[in-house]
Coordinates of C-alpha atoms and ligand atoms in Angstrom, one line a residue:
M223 CA -53.1 -20.8 -6.4
S224 CA -50.3 -22.5 -8.3
E225 CA -49.1 -26.0 -7.4
V226 CA -45.9 -24.6 -5.9
Q227 CA -47.8 -22.1 -3.8
D228 CA -50.1 -24.9 -2.7
D229 CA -47.2 -27.0 -1.6
L230 CA -45.6 -24.1 0.3
E231 CA -48.9 -23.4 2.1
H232 CA -49.1 -27.1 3.1
L233 CA -45.5 -27.1 4.4
K234 CA -46.1 -23.9 6.3
A235 CA -49.2 -25.3 7.9
H236 CA -47.4 -28.5 8.9
A237 CA -44.1 -26.9 10.1
L238 CA -42.4 -28.3 13.2
S239 CA -42.1 -24.7 14.5
Q240 CA -42.8 -21.1 13.5
P241 CA -40.5 -18.2 12.8
L242 CA -39.1 -16.6 15.9
V243 CA -39.4 -13.1 14.4
E244 CA -41.3 -11.9 11.3
H245 CA -40.5 -8.2 11.2
I246 CA -37.1 -8.9 9.5
Y247 CA -35.6 -11.8 7.6
T248 CA -33.1 -13.8 9.7
A249 CA -30.9 -16.9 9.1
D250 CA -27.9 -18.9 10.3
P251 CA -28.9 -18.7 14.0
S252 CA -26.0 -19.2 16.5
A253 CA -27.6 -19.6 19.9
H254 CA -25.9 -19.4 23.3
V255 CA -27.1 -19.1 26.9
F256 CA -25.5 -16.0 28.4
E257 CA -26.5 -14.7 31.8
G258 CA -29.4 -17.2 32.0
R259 CA -31.0 -15.9 28.8
I260 CA -31.1 -17.3 25.3
W261 CA -29.2 -15.2 22.8
I262 CA -29.4 -15.7 19.1
Y263 CA -26.8 -14.3 16.6
P264 CA -28.3 -14.6 13.2
S265 CA -27.6 -13.3 9.7
H266 CA -29.9 -10.4 8.7
D267 CA -31.2 -11.3 5.3
I268 CA -32.2 -8.5 2.9
E269 CA -33.2 -8.2 -0.8
A270 CA -29.9 -6.7 -2.1
G271 CA -31.1 -6.9 -5.7
I272 CA -28.1 -9.1 -6.8
P273 CA -28.8 -11.8 -9.3
F274 CA -28.8 -15.5 -8.1
N275 CA -25.6 -17.5 -8.7
D276 CA -23.8 -20.5 -7.2
N277 CA -21.4 -18.2 -5.4
G278 CA -24.3 -16.9 -3.3
D279 CA -23.7 -13.3 -4.3
H280 CA -27.5 -12.7 -3.8
F281 CA -26.8 -13.2 0.0
G282 CA -25.9 -9.5 0.1
M283 CA -26.3 -8.9 3.8
E284 CA -25.0 -5.6 5.4
D285 CA -25.5 -5.8 9.2
Y286 CA -26.4 -7.9 12.1
H287 CA -29.2 -7.8 14.7
V288 CA -29.1 -9.8 18.0
L289 CA -32.2 -11.6 19.3
S290 CA -32.9 -12.8 22.8
M291 CA -35.6 -14.5 24.9
D292 CA -35.9 -15.4 28.5
R293 CA -37.1 -18.9 27.8
P294 CA -38.1 -21.1 24.8
G295 CA -41.5 -19.8 23.7
G296 CA -41.0 -16.5 25.5
E297 CA -41.2 -13.1 23.8
V298 CA -38.3 -12.5 21.4
T299 CA -36.5 -9.1 21.7
D300 CA -34.7 -7.6 18.7
H301 CA -31.8 -5.6 20.1
G302 CA -31.3 -3.7 16.9
V303 CA -28.2 -3.3 14.8
A304 CA -25.2 -4.7 16.6
L305 CA -22.6 -4.3 13.8
H306 CA -22.8 -2.8 10.3
V307 CA -20.4 -3.5 7.4
D308 CA -19.7 0.3 7.0
D309 CA -18.0 0.1 10.4
V310 CA -15.6 -2.7 9.4
L311 CA -12.4 -1.3 7.9
W312 CA -11.3 -4.5 6.2
A313 CA -14.8 -5.7 4.9
E314 CA -16.7 -4.6 1.9
R315 CA -19.8 -6.8 1.6
Q316 CA -21.7 -10.0 2.3
M317 CA -22.0 -10.2 6.1
W318 CA -22.7 -14.0 6.4
A319 CA -23.3 -16.4 9.3
P320 CA -21.9 -15.1 12.6
D321 CA -21.3 -16.4 16.1
A322 CA -20.5 -15.0 19.5
A323 CA -18.6 -16.0 22.7
C324 CA -18.2 -14.7 26.2
R325 CA -14.9 -14.6 28.2
N326 CA -14.3 -12.9 31.5
G327 CA -17.4 -10.7 31.1
K328 CA -16.5 -9.4 27.6
Y329 CA -18.6 -10.5 24.6
Y330 CA -16.9 -11.4 21.3
F331 CA -18.8 -11.4 18.0
Y332 CA -17.3 -13.2 15.0
F333 CA -18.4 -12.8 11.4
P334 CA -17.3 -13.6 7.8
A335 CA -17.3 -10.9 5.1
K336 CA -15.8 -10.3 1.7
R337 CA -12.8 -8.0 1.4
A338 CA -12.7 -5.5 -1.5
D339 CA -10.8 -8.2 -3.5
G340 CA -13.7 -10.6 -3.2
I341 CA -12.0 -13.0 -0.7
F342 CA -13.8 -14.0 2.5
Q343 CA -12.1 -13.7 5.9
I344 CA -13.4 -13.8 9.4
G345 CA -13.5 -10.8 11.7
A346 CA -13.9 -10.2 15.4
A347 CA -15.7 -7.4 17.2
V348 CA -15.9 -6.8 21.0
G349 CA -18.6 -5.5 23.3
D350 CA -19.7 -5.3 26.9
S351 CA -23.1 -6.8 26.5
P352 CA -24.4 -9.9 24.7
A353 CA -26.7 -7.6 22.8
G354 CA -23.9 -5.5 21.4
P355 CA -23.1 -3.1 19.9
F356 CA -19.8 -4.6 19.0
T357 CA -16.6 -2.7 18.0
P358 CA -14.8 -4.4 15.1
E359 CA -11.1 -5.0 15.2
P360 CA -9.3 -3.0 12.4
S361 CA -8.2 -6.1 10.5
A362 CA -9.6 -9.6 10.0
I363 CA -8.3 -12.5 12.2
D364 CA -4.8 -13.4 10.9
G365 CA -4.9 -16.9 9.4
S366 CA -8.7 -17.0 9.1
Y367 CA -10.4 -17.6 5.8
S368 CA -13.7 -18.8 4.2
I369 CA -17.0 -18.5 6.1
D370 CA -19.2 -19.6 9.0
P371 CA -17.2 -19.2 12.2
A372 CA -18.5 -21.1 15.2
V373 CA -16.7 -20.7 18.5
F374 CA -16.9 -23.5 21.1
E375 CA -15.8 -23.1 24.8
D376 CA -14.4 -26.4 26.2
D377 CA -14.8 -27.4 29.9
D378 CA -11.2 -26.3 30.5
G379 CA -11.9 -22.7 29.4
E380 CA -10.2 -23.0 26.0
F381 CA -12.1 -21.6 23.0
Y382 CA -11.9 -23.1 19.5
M383 CA -13.1 -21.5 16.2
Y384 CA -14.4 -23.9 13.6
F385 CA -15.0 -22.5 10.1
G386 CA -15.2 -23.1 6.4
G387 CA -17.7 -23.5 3.6
L388 CA -17.6 -24.8 0.0
W389 CA -18.7 -23.1 -3.3
G390 CA -19.4 -19.4 -2.5
G391 CA -17.6 -19.9 0.9
Q392 CA -14.4 -20.5 -1.1
L393 CA -13.0 -23.4 1.0
Q394 CA -12.1 -25.3 -2.2
K395 CA -9.7 -22.5 -3.2
Y396 CA -7.3 -23.4 -0.4
R397 CA -4.6 -26.1 -0.1
D398 CA -2.7 -26.2 3.2
H399 CA -4.5 -23.0 4.2
V400 CA -3.2 -21.0 1.2
Y401 CA -5.6 -19.4 -1.4
D402 CA -5.1 -20.0 -5.1
E403 CA -7.8 -19.0 -7.5
A404 CA -6.8 -22.0 -9.7
N405 CA -7.7 -24.5 -7.0
D406 CA -11.2 -26.1 -7.1
L407 CA -13.3 -28.9 -5.7
R408 CA -11.7 -32.3 -5.2
A409 CA -12.6 -35.2 -7.4
D410 CA -15.5 -37.4 -6.1
D411 CA -13.1 -40.2 -5.0
E412 CA -10.8 -38.0 -3.1
P413 CA -11.2 -37.2 0.7
A414 CA -13.8 -34.5 1.2
F415 CA -12.7 -31.0 2.3
G416 CA -12.8 -30.9 6.1
P417 CA -13.9 -28.0 8.3
I418 CA -11.0 -25.9 9.8
V419 CA -10.3 -25.4 13.4
A420 CA -8.0 -23.1 15.4
R421 CA -7.7 -22.5 19.2
M422 CA -8.3 -18.9 20.2
A423 CA -5.7 -16.8 21.9
A424 CA -6.5 -15.4 25.3
D425 CA -7.4 -12.0 23.6
M426 CA -10.2 -13.9 21.8
V427 CA -9.5 -11.8 18.6
S428 CA -6.6 -13.9 17.3
F429 CA -5.7 -17.5 16.8
A430 CA -3.3 -19.2 19.3
E431 CA -2.1 -21.6 16.6
P432 CA -2.1 -22.3 12.9
P433 CA -5.5 -23.5 11.7
R434 CA -5.8 -27.2 10.9
E435 CA -8.2 -29.3 8.8
I436 CA -10.6 -31.7 10.6
L437 CA -11.2 -35.2 9.3
I438 CA -14.7 -36.7 9.3
L439 CA -14.6 -40.5 9.1
D440 CA -17.2 -43.0 7.9
E441 CA -18.2 -46.2 9.9
N442 CA -15.1 -48.0 8.6
G443 CA -12.7 -45.3 9.8
E444 CA -12.1 -44.0 6.3
P445 CA -12.4 -40.3 5.5
L446 CA -15.7 -39.3 3.9
L447 CA -15.2 -38.7 0.2
A448 CA -15.8 -35.5 -1.7
G449 CA -18.5 -37.3 -3.8
D450 CA -20.4 -38.4 -0.7
N451 CA -22.7 -35.4 -0.9
D452 CA -25.3 -36.8 1.5
R453 CA -22.7 -36.9 4.3
R454 CA -19.7 -34.7 3.6
F455 CA -19.1 -31.3 5.2
F456 CA -20.2 -28.4 3.1
E457 CA -20.6 -25.4 5.5
A458 CA -22.2 -24.2 8.8
A459 CA -20.0 -25.8 11.4
W460 CA -21.2 -26.1 15.1
V461 CA -19.6 -27.8 18.1
Y462 CA -21.0 -28.7 21.5
K463 CA -20.3 -31.3 24.1
H464 CA -22.8 -33.9 25.4
Q465 CA -22.0 -36.6 28.0
G466 CA -18.3 -36.0 27.5
R467 CA -18.3 -36.4 23.7
Y468 CA -17.7 -33.6 21.2
Y469 CA -20.4 -33.2 18.6
F470 CA -19.5 -31.5 15.3
S471 CA -22.6 -30.7 13.3
Y472 CA -22.9 -29.1 9.9
S473 CA -24.8 -28.7 6.6
T474 CA -24.3 -30.9 3.6
G475 CA -25.1 -27.9 1.3
D476 CA -26.3 -29.2 -2.0
T477 CA -28.1 -32.2 -0.4
H478 CA -29.6 -29.8 2.1
R479 CA -29.2 -31.9 5.3
L480 CA -28.0 -31.1 8.8
C481 CA -25.7 -33.9 10.0
Y482 CA -23.4 -34.6 12.9
A483 CA -20.2 -36.5 13.8
T484 CA -18.6 -37.2 17.2
A485 CA -15.1 -37.3 18.7
D486 CA -13.3 -37.5 22.0
N487 CA -11.4 -34.3 21.5
P488 CA -12.0 -30.9 19.8
Y489 CA -9.7 -31.6 16.9
G490 CA -11.2 -34.9 15.8
P491 CA -11.1 -37.0 13.8
F492 CA -14.9 -37.1 14.1
T493 CA -16.9 -40.1 13.1
Y494 CA -20.1 -39.6 11.1
G495 CA -23.2 -40.1 13.2
G496 CA -26.3 -39.4 11.1
A497 CA -28.8 -36.7 10.1
I498 CA -30.2 -34.1 12.5
M499 CA -32.7 -32.6 10.1
T500 CA -34.0 -33.4 6.7
P501 CA -34.2 -30.6 4.0
V502 CA -36.1 -27.3 4.7
V503 CA -37.9 -25.0 2.3
G504 CA -35.1 -23.0 0.7
W505 CA -31.6 -24.0 -0.6
T506 CA -29.5 -23.3 2.5
T507 CA -29.7 -25.1 5.8
H508 CA -27.7 -23.8 8.8
H509 CA -28.2 -24.4 12.5
S510 CA -26.9 -24.3 16.1
I511 CA -27.5 -26.5 19.1
A512 CA -27.8 -25.3 22.7
E513 CA -29.0 -26.6 26.1
F514 CA -31.4 -24.6 28.2
E515 CA -32.5 -25.8 31.6
G516 CA -31.7 -29.4 30.8
Q517 CA -33.4 -29.5 27.3
W518 CA -31.5 -29.5 24.1
W519 CA -32.7 -27.2 21.3
L520 CA -32.0 -27.0 17.6
F521 CA -32.0 -23.5 16.1
Y522 CA -32.4 -23.5 12.3
H523 CA -33.9 -21.6 9.5
D524 CA -36.1 -22.1 6.4
S525 CA -37.6 -19.8 3.8
T526 CA -41.3 -20.2 4.6
L527 CA -41.7 -16.6 5.7
S528 CA -40.8 -15.4 2.2
E529 CA -42.8 -18.1 0.5
G530 CA -39.6 -19.9 -0.5
V531 CA -37.2 -17.1 -1.5
T532 CA -33.9 -18.8 -0.8
H533 CA -32.0 -15.7 0.5
L534 CA -34.9 -14.4 2.6
R535 CA -35.1 -16.8 5.5
C536 CA -36.5 -17.0 9.1
V537 CA -35.0 -18.6 12.2
K538 CA -36.8 -21.2 14.2
M539 CA -36.2 -23.5 17.1
A540 CA -37.2 -27.1 17.9
K541 CA -36.5 -29.6 20.7
L542 CA -33.6 -31.9 19.9
T543 CA -33.3 -35.4 21.4
H544 CA -30.2 -37.4 22.2
R545 CA -31.0 -41.1 22.6
E546 CA -29.4 -43.1 25.5
D547 CA -26.5 -44.2 23.2
G548 CA -25.7 -40.5 22.3
S549 CA -27.2 -40.6 18.8
I550 CA -29.5 -37.9 17.7
E551 CA -33.1 -38.3 16.6
T552 CA -33.6 -37.0 13.0
L553 CA -36.1 -34.1 12.8
D554 CA -38.5 -33.6 10.0
P555 CA -39.1 -29.8 9.7
Y556 CA -42.6 -30.4 8.3
P557 CA -43.8 -33.5 10.1
G558 CA -47.5 -33.0 9.3
Ligands
FUB185 O1 -26.2 -16.8 5.0 C1 -25.2 -16.9 4.1 C2 -24.7 -18.3 4.0 O2 -25.8 -19.2 3.6 C3 -24.2 -18.8 5.2 O3 -22.9 -18.3 5.6 C4 -24.2 -20.3 4.9 O4 -24.0 -21.1 6.0 C5 -25.6 -20.4 4.3 O5 -26.6 -20.5 5.3

């Protein structure tokens, strides 16, 4: 056994938790409690045979499966294909990290995909069951761009979509929400790119307002800088509320951490709070957070199931703890 394989075996043996399913590769788990059951909306990883690059073209996913369980540790059901790229008129490839929401008994599924011109947008699809299938809208959500939609329902019944991702996610190509191929990453001493937010319209398949950029501030109230790779937003937005505060959590991408920031309203600015999880096996790290019967859970992925292949991942879940002061205890995915 090589040294690398030896290390992987050790990490697998000492993992915080095990894959929720092993019959398919899954990633980017967005978890919700609908109708008293835990529903997980993951990416469905496949070996698409596309060479690796920094744009993530090797993440060539084509469809989505929905997973569910009646309780943590319960049997996980795979509800089969809920949506396929061939059924989406506007999309051509790369069905990346999705999310879902429920409003007035209807279920809405949100997903990023590349159009034929290679530009990512975010689509919506509608169904009558949390398991799908979902019927896609004929066009992408007007005003949406980049990747990784996460839809948060506030206590007043308003829904907000958070989205955006750097590098292959194309967020750096936008200024004031307009794409230009000539745009690129900001200099290290400039403010970091923020995630984007827009309130959803009542139809849940369009925005009620123009998208706006969110600021994440440091401990001195200054915007995190583009060169602050350990703390700045990269991709994989998620929002939830705990004890009246809004928690925005995300991946730092090239430094492979899950971090969070808090605010007193859904638009921010958010103030950086700390790390939720240290790096996992594999390049990407992407999560969601949900409460089930009074316990908070972190849903995340790593690449242990494929022995470290970065685009063949497996979703997992672990208990998450908020301290009395609202801060989050940092999890080590391989504590042994
Ligand atoms: O799964 C494809 C991409 O990898 C996601 O959209 C990102 O968040 C990263 O997990």
